[in-house]
CSV table of C-alpha atoms in Angstrom, one decimal:
chain,number,residue,atom,x,y,z
V,284,GLU,CA,22.7,27.2,266.5
V,285,TRP,CA,26.5,27.2,267.0
V,286,LYS,CA,26.9,25.5,263.7
V,287,GLN,CA,24.9,28.2,262.0
V,288,SER,CA,27.1,30.9,263.6
V,289,ARG,CA,30.2,28.9,262.5
V,290,GLU,CA,29.0,28.7,258.9
V,291,LEU,CA,28.2,32.5,258.9
V,292,PHE,CA,31.7,33.3,260.2
V,293,GLU,CA,33.3,31.0,257.6
V,294,SER,CA,31.2,32.7,254.9
V,295,LEU,CA,32.2,36.2,256.1
V,296,ARG,CA,35.8,35.2,256.2
V,297,THR,CA,35.7,33.8,252.7
V,298,TYR,CA,33.9,36.9,251.4
V,299,CYS,CA,36.5,39.2,252.9
V,300,HIS,CA,39.3,37.1,251.6
V,301,GLU,CA,37.9,37.1,248.1
V,302,GLN,CA,37.1,40.8,248.0
V,303,LEU,CA,40.6,41.9,249.1
V,304,SER,CA,41.7,42.0,245.5
V,305,SER,CA,39.1,44.6,244.7
V,306,ILE,CA,41.2,47.2,246.6
V,307,PRO,CA,44.1,48.4,244.4
V,308,LEU,CA,46.3,49.0,247.4
V,309,THR,CA,49.6,48.3,245.6
V,310,PHE,CA,48.9,50.6,242.8
V,311,VAL,CA,47.6,53.5,244.9
V,312,LEU,CA,50.3,53.3,247.5
V,313,GLY,CA,53.1,52.7,245.1
V,314,PHE,CA,52.2,55.7,242.9
V,315,TYR,CA,51.8,57.9,246.0
V,316,VAL,CA,55.2,56.9,247.4
V,317,SER,CA,56.8,57.3,244.0
V,318,LEU,CA,55.4,60.8,243.7
V,319,ILE,CA,56.6,61.8,247.2
V,320,VAL,CA,60.1,60.4,246.7
V,321,THR,CA,60.4,62.2,243.3
V,322,ARG,CA,59.4,65.5,244.9
V,323,TRP,CA,61.8,65.0,247.8
V,324,TRP,CA,64.8,64.4,245.5
V,325,ASN,CA,63.8,67.3,243.2
V,326,GLN,CA,63.7,69.7,246.1
V,327,TYR,CA,67.1,68.7,247.2
V,328,SER,CA,68.5,69.0,243.7
V,329,LEU,CA,67.1,72.5,243.5
V,330,LEU,CA,69.1,73.7,246.5
V,331,PRO,CA,71.7,76.0,244.9
V,332,TRP,CA,75.3,75.8,245.9
V,333,PRO,CA,77.3,79.1,245.7
V,334,ASP,CA,80.5,77.4,244.7
V,335,SER,CA,80.1,78.0,240.9
V,336,MET,CA,79.2,81.6,241.4
V,337,ALA,CA,82.2,82.1,243.7
V,338,MET,CA,84.5,80.5,241.2
V,339,TYR,CA,83.1,82.7,238.3
V,340,THR,CA,83.5,85.8,240.4
V,341,ALA,CA,87.1,85.0,241.5
V,342,GLY,CA,88.1,84.1,237.9
V,343,PHE,CA,86.4,87.0,236.1
V,344,LEU,CA,86.5,89.8,238.6
V,345,THR,CA,90.2,89.8,239.3
V,346,GLY,CA,92.4,92.3,241.0
V,347,LYS,CA,93.9,92.8,244.5
V,348,GLU,CA,92.7,96.4,244.9
V,349,GLU,CA,90.1,97.1,247.6
V,350,ARG,CA,87.4,97.9,245.0
V,351,GLN,CA,87.6,94.5,243.3
V,352,ARG,CA,87.8,92.7,246.6
V,353,LEU,CA,84.7,94.6,247.8
V,354,MET,CA,82.8,93.6,244.7
V,355,ARG,CA,83.7,90.0,245.0
V,356,ARG,CA,82.7,89.7,248.7
V,357,SER,CA,79.5,91.7,248.1
V,358,ILE,CA,78.4,89.4,245.3
V,359,ILE,CA,78.9,86.2,247.2
V,360,ARG,CA,77.3,87.7,250.3
V,361,TYR,CA,74.2,88.7,248.4
V,362,VAL,CA,73.9,85.2,247.0
V,363,LEU,CA,74.1,83.8,250.5
V,364,LEU,CA,71.7,86.3,251.9
V,365,SER,CA,69.1,85.4,249.2
V,366,TYR,CA,69.6,81.8,250.0
V,367,CYS,CA,69.0,82.3,253.7
V,368,MET,CA,65.9,84.5,253.1
V,369,THR,CA,64.4,81.8,250.9
V,370,MET,CA,65.2,79.0,253.3
V,371,ARG,CA,63.8,80.8,256.3
V,372,ALA,CA,60.5,81.1,254.4
V,373,VAL,CA,60.1,77.3,253.8
V,374,SER,CA,62.3,75.6,256.5
V,375,PHE,CA,61.3,75.3,260.2
V,376,ARG,CA,64.9,74.8,261.2
V,377,VAL,CA,66.2,77.9,259.4
V,378,LYS,CA,63.2,79.9,260.6
V,379,LYS,CA,64.0,79.1,264.2
V,380,ARG,CA,67.7,80.2,263.5
V,381,PHE,CA,66.7,83.5,261.8
V,382,PRO,CA,63.3,84.4,263.3
V,383,ASP,CA,63.4,87.8,261.6
V,384,LEU,CA,65.6,89.8,259.3
V,385,GLN,CA,67.4,91.5,262.2
V,386,HIS,CA,69.0,88.1,263.0
V,387,LEU,CA,70.5,88.1,259.4
V,388,VAL,CA,72.0,91.4,260.3
V,389,ASP,CA,73.4,90.0,263.5
V,390,ALA,CA,74.9,87.0,261.5
V,391,GLY,CA,76.7,89.4,259.2
V,392,LEU,CA,74.8,88.5,256.0
V,393,MET,CA,73.0,91.9,255.8
V,394,ARG,CA,73.9,95.4,256.7
V,395,GLU,CA,71.6,97.9,258.5
V,396,ASP,CA,71.2,100.1,255.4
V,397,GLU,CA,70.2,97.0,253.4
V,398,LEU,CA,67.6,96.1,256.0
V,399,LYS,CA,66.2,99.6,255.9
V,400,VAL,CA,65.8,99.3,252.1
V,401,ILE,CA,63.8,96.0,252.5
V,402,LEU,CA,61.7,97.4,255.3
V,403,ASP,CA,60.9,100.5,253.3
V,404,LEU,CA,59.5,98.3,250.5
V,405,GLU,CA,57.1,96.4,252.9
V,406,GLY,CA,54.5,99.1,252.5
V,407,LYS,CA,54.8,99.3,248.7
V,408,VAL,CA,55.2,95.6,247.7
V,409,SER,CA,53.5,92.7,249.6
V,410,ALA,CA,55.6,90.0,247.8
V,411,ASN,CA,58.4,88.2,249.4
V,412,LYS,CA,61.7,90.1,249.0
V,413,TRP,CA,64.1,87.1,248.9
V,414,PHE,CA,65.2,87.9,245.3
V,415,LEU,CA,66.3,91.5,246.1
V,416,PRO,CA,69.9,90.5,247.0
V,417,LEU,CA,70.3,88.9,243.6
V,418,VAL,CA,69.2,92.1,242.0
V,419,TRP,CA,71.8,94.0,244.0
V,420,ALA,CA,74.5,91.4,242.9
V,421,THR,CA,73.5,92.0,239.3
V,422,ASP,CA,73.9,95.7,239.8
V,423,ILE,CA,77.4,95.1,241.1
V,424,CYS,CA,78.2,93.2,237.9
V,425,ALA,CA,76.9,96.1,235.8
V,426,ARG,CA,79.1,98.6,237.7
V,427,ALA,CA,82.1,96.3,237.4
V,428,LEU,CA,81.6,96.3,233.6
V,429,ALA,CA,81.2,100.0,233.5
V,430,GLU,CA,84.3,100.6,235.5
V,431,GLY,CA,86.3,98.1,233.3
V,432,LYS,CA,86.9,95.7,236.2
V,433,VAL,CA,85.4,92.8,234.2
V,434,ARG,CA,85.4,92.0,230.5
V,435,PRO,CA,82.1,92.3,228.5
V,436,GLN,CA,82.3,88.6,227.5
V,437,THR,CA,82.3,87.4,231.1
V,438,VAL,CA,79.4,89.5,232.4
V,439,LYS,CA,76.9,87.2,230.7
V,440,THR,CA,78.3,84.2,232.6
V,441,LEU,CA,78.1,86.0,235.9
V,442,VAL,CA,74.5,87.3,235.4
V,443,GLY,CA,73.5,83.9,233.9
V,444,GLU,CA,74.7,82.1,237.1
V,445,LEU,CA,72.7,84.6,239.2
V,446,VAL,CA,69.6,83.9,237.2
V,447,HIS,CA,70.2,80.2,237.6
V,448,ILE,CA,70.3,80.6,241.4
V,449,ARG,CA,67.1,82.6,241.3
V,450,GLU,CA,65.4,79.9,239.2
V,451,ASN,CA,66.4,77.2,241.7
V,452,LEU,CA,65.2,79.2,244.7
V,453,MET,CA,62.0,79.9,242.9
V,454,GLY,CA,61.6,76.2,242.3
V,455,ILE,CA,61.9,75.5,246.1
V,456,ILE,CA,59.3,78.2,246.7
V,457,ASN,CA,56.9,76.6,244.2
V,458,HIS,CA,57.3,73.1,245.8
V,459,ASP,CA,56.4,74.6,249.1
V,460,TRP,CA,53.5,76.6,247.6
V,461,VAL,CA,52.0,73.8,245.5
V,462,SER,CA,52.2,70.7,247.7
V,463,VAL,CA,50.7,67.2,247.3
V,464,PRO,CA,46.9,67.5,247.6
V,465,LEU,CA,45.7,66.6,251.1
V,466,VAL,CA,42.9,64.5,249.7
V,467,TYR,CA,45.4,62.3,248.0
V,468,THR,CA,47.1,61.5,251.2
V,469,GLN,CA,43.7,60.9,252.9
V,470,VAL,CA,42.6,58.5,250.1
V,471,VAL,CA,45.9,56.5,250.4
V,472,THR,CA,45.6,56.3,254.2
V,473,LEU,CA,41.9,55.3,254.0
V,474,ALA,CA,42.6,52.6,251.4
V,475,LEU,CA,45.4,51.1,253.6
V,476,TYR,CA,43.4,51.0,256.8
V,477,SER,CA,40.4,49.6,255.0
V,478,TYR,CA,42.5,46.9,253.3
V,479,PHE,CA,43.9,45.6,256.6
V,480,VAL,CA,40.5,45.8,258.4
V,481,ALA,CA,39.2,43.4,255.8
V,482,ALA,CA,42.4,41.4,255.8
V,483,LEU,CA,42.1,40.9,259.5
V,484,ILE,CA,38.9,39.0,259.0
V,485,GLY,CA,39.9,37.4,255.7
V,486,ALA,CA,43.1,36.0,257.0
V,487,GLN,CA,41.5,34.1,259.9
V,488,TRP,CA,42.3,30.4,259.7
V,489,ILE,CA,39.2,28.2,259.6
V,490,SER,CA,38.9,24.4,259.6
V,491,PRO,CA,35.7,23.3,257.9
V,492,GLN,CA,34.3,19.8,258.7
V,493,SER,CA,34.0,18.6,255.1
V,494,ASP,CA,37.1,17.9,253.0
V,495,GLU,CA,35.7,19.8,250.0
V,496,ALA,CA,35.0,22.9,252.1
V,497,TYR,CA,38.5,22.7,253.5
V,498,LYS,CA,40.1,22.6,250.1
V,499,ASP,CA,38.0,25.5,248.9
V,500,ALA,CA,38.8,27.6,252.0
V,501,THR,CA,42.5,27.0,252.3
V,502,GLY,CA,43.5,25.8,248.8
V,503,LEU,CA,45.6,23.0,250.4
V,504,PRO,CA,45.3,19.4,249.4
V,505,LEU,CA,44.5,16.6,251.9
V,506,GLY,CA,46.8,13.6,252.2
V,507,SER,CA,45.9,10.0,252.9
V,508,ALA,CA,45.8,10.6,256.6
V,509,ARG,CA,43.3,13.5,256.2
V,510,ALA,CA,45.6,15.8,258.3
V,511,LYS,CA,44.5,19.4,258.3
V,512,LEU,CA,46.8,22.4,259.0
V,513,ASP,CA,45.7,24.5,261.9
V,514,LEU,CA,47.3,28.0,262.3
V,515,PHE,CA,46.6,30.3,265.2
V,516,TYR,CA,48.5,33.4,264.0
V,517,PRO,CA,48.5,35.2,260.5
V,518,PHE,CA,52.2,35.3,260.0
V,519,PHE,CA,52.2,36.5,256.4
V,520,LEU,CA,49.5,39.1,257.1
V,521,THR,CA,51.8,40.5,259.7
V,522,ILE,CA,54.7,40.8,257.2
V,523,GLN,CA,52.4,42.4,254.7
V,524,PHE,CA,51.2,44.9,257.3
V,525,THR,CA,54.8,45.8,258.2
V,526,PHE,CA,55.8,46.4,254.5
V,527,PHE,CA,52.7,48.5,253.6
V,528,PHE,CA,52.6,50.6,256.7
V,529,GLY,CA,56.4,51.1,256.5
V,530,TRP,CA,55.9,52.3,252.9
V,531,LEU,CA,53.3,54.8,254.0
V,532,LYS,CA,55.5,56.1,256.9
V,533,VAL,CA,58.3,56.7,254.5
V,534,ALA,CA,56.1,58.8,252.3
V,535,GLU,CA,54.8,60.8,255.4
V,536,THR,CA,58.4,61.4,256.5
V,537,LEU,CA,59.6,62.6,253.0
V,538,ILE,CA,56.5,64.7,252.1
V,539,ASN,CA,58.0,67.8,253.8
V,540,PRO,CA,61.8,67.6,253.8
V,541,PHE,CA,62.1,71.1,255.3
V,542,GLY,CA,60.7,70.1,258.7
V,543,GLU,CA,62.4,69.1,261.9
V,544,ASP,CA,62.4,65.3,261.5
V,545,ASP,CA,65.7,63.4,261.7
V,546,ASP,CA,65.6,62.6,257.9
V,547,ASP,CA,64.9,66.2,256.8
V,548,PHE,CA,67.5,68.4,255.1
V,549,GLU,CA,70.2,69.8,257.4
V,550,LEU,CA,69.9,73.3,256.0
V,551,ASN,CA,71.7,75.0,258.9
V,552,ARG,CA,74.7,72.9,258.4
V,553,LEU,CA,74.6,73.7,254.7
V,554,ILE,CA,74.3,77.4,255.4
V,555,ASP,CA,77.5,77.2,257.6
V,556,ARG,CA,79.3,75.3,254.9
V,557,HIS,CA,78.2,77.7,252.1
V,558,ILE,CA,79.3,80.8,254.0
V,559,GLN,CA,82.8,79.5,254.7
V,560,VAL,CA,83.4,78.0,251.2
V,561,GLY,CA,81.9,81.0,249.4
V,562,TYR,CA,84.2,83.5,251.2
V,563,LEU,CA,87.2,81.1,250.9
V,564,ILE,CA,86.9,80.9,247.1
V,565,VAL,CA,86.6,84.7,246.5
V,566,GLU,CA,89.4,85.5,249.0
V,567,HIS,CA,91.7,82.7,248.0
V,568,GLU,CA,95.1,84.1,247.0
V,569,GLU,CA,97.6,81.6,248.1
V,570,CYS,CA,97.7,79.5,244.9
V,571,PRO,CA,100.6,77.1,244.4
V,572,GLU,CA,103.3,77.9,241.9
V,573,LEU,CA,103.6,76.4,238.4
V,574,LEU,CA,106.1,73.5,238.9
V,575,GLN,CA,106.8,70.3,237.0
V,576,ASP,CA,104.8,67.3,238.1
V,577,LYS,CA,106.1,63.9,239.1
V,578,TYR,CA,105.6,62.4,235.6
V,579,TRP,CA,107.1,65.4,233.7
V,580,ASP,CA,109.9,63.4,232.1
V,581,GLU,CA,107.7,60.4,231.2
V,582,CYS,CA,105.0,62.7,229.6
V,583,ILE,CA,102.4,59.9,230.0
V,584,PRO,CA,102.4,57.9,233.2
V,585,LYS,CA,103.1,54.3,232.6
V,586,GLU,CA,101.7,52.9,235.8
V,587,ILE,CA,99.9,54.4,238.7
V,588,PRO,CA,100.8,52.8,242.1
V,589,TYR,CA,98.4,50.7,244.0
V,590,THR,CA,98.3,50.0,247.7
V,591,VAL,CA,98.3,46.5,249.1
V,592,GLY,CA,94.6,46.8,249.9
V,593,ALA,CA,93.7,48.0,246.4
V,594,ALA,CA,96.0,45.7,244.4
V,595,LYS,CA,93.3,43.0,244.1
V,596,TYR,CA,91.0,45.5,242.4
V,597,LYS,CA,93.4,46.3,239.6
V,598,GLN,CA,92.1,45.1,236.2
V,599,ASP,CA,93.1,45.3,232.5
V,600,GLU,CA,91.6,47.7,230.0
V,601,PHE,CA,88.1,46.9,229.0
V,602,ILE,CA,87.7,45.0,225.8
V,603,GLY,CA,84.4,45.1,223.9
V,604,SER,CA,82.4,41.9,223.6
V,605,ALA,CA,82.7,41.8,219.8
V,606,GLU,CA,86.4,42.3,219.8
V,607,LEU,CA,86.8,39.7,222.6
V,608,THR,CA,84.6,36.9,221.2
V,609,LEU,CA,84.2,37.4,217.4
V,610,SER,CA,86.8,35.8,215.2
V,611,ILE,CA,86.8,36.7,211.5
V,612,LYS,CA,88.3,34.4,208.9
V,613,GLU,CA,91.2,35.5,206.7
V,614,SER,CA,89.0,34.8,203.6
V,615,GLU,CA,86.4,37.3,204.9
V,616,LYS,CA,88.9,40.1,205.3
V,617,VAL,CA,89.3,40.5,201.5
V,618,TYR,CA,87.5,43.5,200.0
V,619,ALA,CA,84.6,42.5,197.8
V,620,ASP,CA,84.7,43.5,194.1
V,621,VAL,CA,81.3,45.1,194.1
V,622,CYS,CA,81.8,48.7,193.3
V,623,SER,CA,84.6,51.1,192.5
V,624,THR,CA,84.8,54.8,191.8
V,625,ARG,CA,86.0,56.7,188.7
V,626,GLN,CA,86.9,60.4,188.3
V,627,PHE,CA,84.8,62.5,185.9
V,628,ASP,CA,85.3,66.3,185.8
V,629,GLY,CA,86.9,66.3,189.3
V,630,GLN,CA,84.0,64.3,190.8
V,631,LYS,CA,83.9,60.7,192.1
V,632,ILE,CA,81.3,58.7,190.3
V,633,PRO,CA,80.4,55.3,191.6
V,634,THR,CA,80.7,52.5,189.1
V,635,LEU,CA,78.7,49.3,189.3
V,636,LYS,CA,80.4,46.0,188.5
V,637,GLU,CA,79.0,42.6,187.8
V,638,ASN,CA,81.3,39.6,187.2
V,639,GLY,CA,84.2,42.0,186.7
V,640,GLU,CA,82.4,44.0,184.0
V,641,ASN,CA,81.4,47.6,184.4
V,642,LEU,CA,77.7,48.4,184.4
V,643,TYR,CA,77.9,52.2,184.0
V,644,PHE,CA,76.7,54.1,181.0
V,645,GLY,CA,79.7,56.1,179.8
V,646,ASP,CA,81.9,58.9,180.6
V,647,SER,CA,79.1,61.2,179.5
V,648,GLU,CA,77.0,60.1,182.5
V,649,ILE,CA,77.1,62.4,185.4
V,650,TYR,CA,74.8,62.9,188.4
V,651,GLU,CA,72.6,65.9,188.3
V,652,ASP,CA,73.1,68.7,190.7
V,653,VAL,CA,70.6,69.6,193.4
V,654,GLY,CA,69.3,72.6,191.4
V,655,THR,CA,69.0,70.8,188.1
V,656,PRO,CA,65.5,71.4,186.6
V,657,MET,CA,63.2,68.4,186.2
V,658,VAL,CA,63.0,68.8,182.5
V,659,SER,CA,66.7,68.6,182.1
V,660,LYS,CA,66.9,65.5,184.3
V,661,VAL,CA,64.3,63.7,182.2
V,662,ALA,CA,66.0,64.7,179.0
V,663,LEU,CA,69.3,63.5,180.3
V,664,LEU,CA,67.8,60.2,181.2
V,665,ALA,CA,66.2,59.9,177.7
V,666,ARG,CA,69.6,60.4,176.0
V,667,LYS,CA,71.2,57.7,178.2
V,668,MET,CA,68.4,55.3,177.3
V,669,ALA,CA,68.8,56.1,173.6
V,670,THR,CA,72.6,55.6,173.7
V,671,LEU,CA,72.3,52.1,175.0
V,672,GLY,CA,69.2,51.2,172.9
V,673,SER,CA,67.5,49.6,175.9
V,674,ILE,CA,68.3,49.4,179.6
V,675,ARG,CA,66.2,46.2,180.2
V,676,SER,CA,69.4,44.1,179.7
V,677,PHE,CA,70.5,45.1,183.2
V,678,LYS,CA,69.3,42.2,185.2
V,679,SER,CA,70.3,43.0,188.8
V,680,VAL,CA,70.6,46.8,188.7
V,681,SER,CA,66.8,47.3,189.0
V,682,SER,CA,66.5,45.3,192.3
V,683,THR,CA,69.6,46.3,194.3
V,684,SER,CA,71.3,49.4,195.7
V,685,THR,CA,75.1,49.7,195.7
V,686,TYR,CA,77.0,51.9,198.1
V,687,ALA,CA,80.6,53.0,197.8
V,688,ASN,CA,82.7,55.7,199.5
V,689,GLY,CA,79.7,57.2,201.1
V,690,LEU,CA,77.8,57.6,197.8
V,691,SER,CA,74.7,55.6,197.1
V,692,ARG,CA,72.8,54.8,193.9
V,693,LYS,CA,69.0,54.1,194.1
V,694,PRO,CA,67.5,51.0,192.5
V,695,ILE,CA,66.0,51.5,189.1
V,696,ASN,CA,62.3,50.5,188.8
V,697,ARG,CA,61.4,48.7,185.5
V,698,SER,CA,57.9,50.4,185.4
V,699,GLN,CA,59.6,53.8,185.6
V,700,LEU,CA,62.0,53.0,182.8
V,701,SER,CA,59.2,51.9,180.5
V,702,LEU,CA,57.3,55.1,181.3
V,703,TYR,CA,60.3,57.3,180.4
V,704,ASP,CA,60.7,55.2,177.3
V,705,LYS,CA,57.2,56.0,176.2
V,706,ILE,CA,57.6,59.7,177.0
V,707,SER,CA,60.9,59.9,175.1
V,708,ARG,CA,59.2,58.5,171.9
V,709,ASN,CA,56.3,60.9,171.9
V,710,LEU,CA,57.9,64.2,173.0
V,711,SER,CA,60.4,66.0,170.8
V,712,ILE,CA,62.1,67.5,173.8
V,713,PHE,CA,63.5,64.1,174.6
V,714,ASP,CA,64.9,63.6,171.1
V,715,PRO,CA,67.7,61.0,171.5
V,716,HIS,CA,69.6,62.5,168.5
V,717,PRO,CA,69.9,66.2,169.2
V,718,HIS,CA,72.7,66.6,166.6
V,719,LYS,CA,70.5,65.4,163.7
V,720,GLY,CA,67.9,68.0,164.6
V,721,GLU,CA,70.4,70.7,164.6
V,722,GLY,CA,71.6,69.7,161.1
V,723,ARG,CA,68.0,69.8,159.7
V,724,SER,CA,67.5,73.3,161.2
V,725,ARG,CA,70.7,74.5,159.5
V,726,LYS,CA,69.6,73.2,156.1
V,727,SER,CA,66.1,74.8,156.3
V,728,SER,CA,67.7,78.1,157.1
């Protein structure tokens, strides 16, 4: 009876081991983690920084009067206010710092009258009002333009940066609104747990009595001494378990970067930084004077100093692989006598050469313009053919293309030439002797 139970367990172990490959754990878990990491980084990239807006404001809305200073400070304050209103809607940390709008008033980012405007709109509009400060900043730009405080060419840049900040904040709202479907997370978790439940049985080490069964179960050969490996602990399964579950925990940590975990975004620190830097840029007046730099007399610095610790990292200028390794013989540097150019009526016409002899038609040959009618092109070709008598004597021109000075000449097909030859013989419009026709017409008149 114990032998039967042993064989049943060995069969169950073999079955679970063979069926583990039917669970696409690596594909499902890898795609899930890739999606989560991509969303995590995209959300951080969407976080707007007020530095660019502050620099545009300080550079375009100039002036030391109180009116200009009030406009600059109000624009950057409205940008920061919109940023905080958006973050408190998606971030647990910022929501705890600013539980309601009154805390934004206490922090100095909003005035009492501005809070009253937003509260009055609560009964009219149910949507989130995080974008209203950006609308107020746009209105300040319009007033500055009307008062002549800013040039018309620069208003577009200021408003464009405000629109860019609004788009980024809207992207953060969208990521919070449309999250990863919960069923996807459940499927990945179920697949992972199911895999390791089956692997726990399939990774058990068995030692069948027969040599053939041992080879089939373990895949290990037997030596002359018939020694069999006997393991008591699934080491590699433990390593696999650590990797896969660690992978899943990484995704669970990054799925919401606006939470309170240690690896989530430090938005409160960013808010403190943005407030200080934003006001610093728009209020910065102590700029250094225009003085000559250290390398003024040299014009171009010959050598930049290195410290002792960095001297070992100094390297020469990069040289391309072809320039470094390829050596060209002197005989190959001579220009090939393949094609030259000739002047005709102020235009450069490529001239084919073969064995030092020209292969062009004559000075009467010119290239047709883009707008030349097709009938004129065919007639011109017919006159060229009649002048030479036959173009079949050109051996290599029909099979090659020659390029010179940026101009190219297409290869001539023999079948096309014979077709034009037949057309020129049957149609009077392609008369190769136009002067003779003119003489006959004068005699008849």
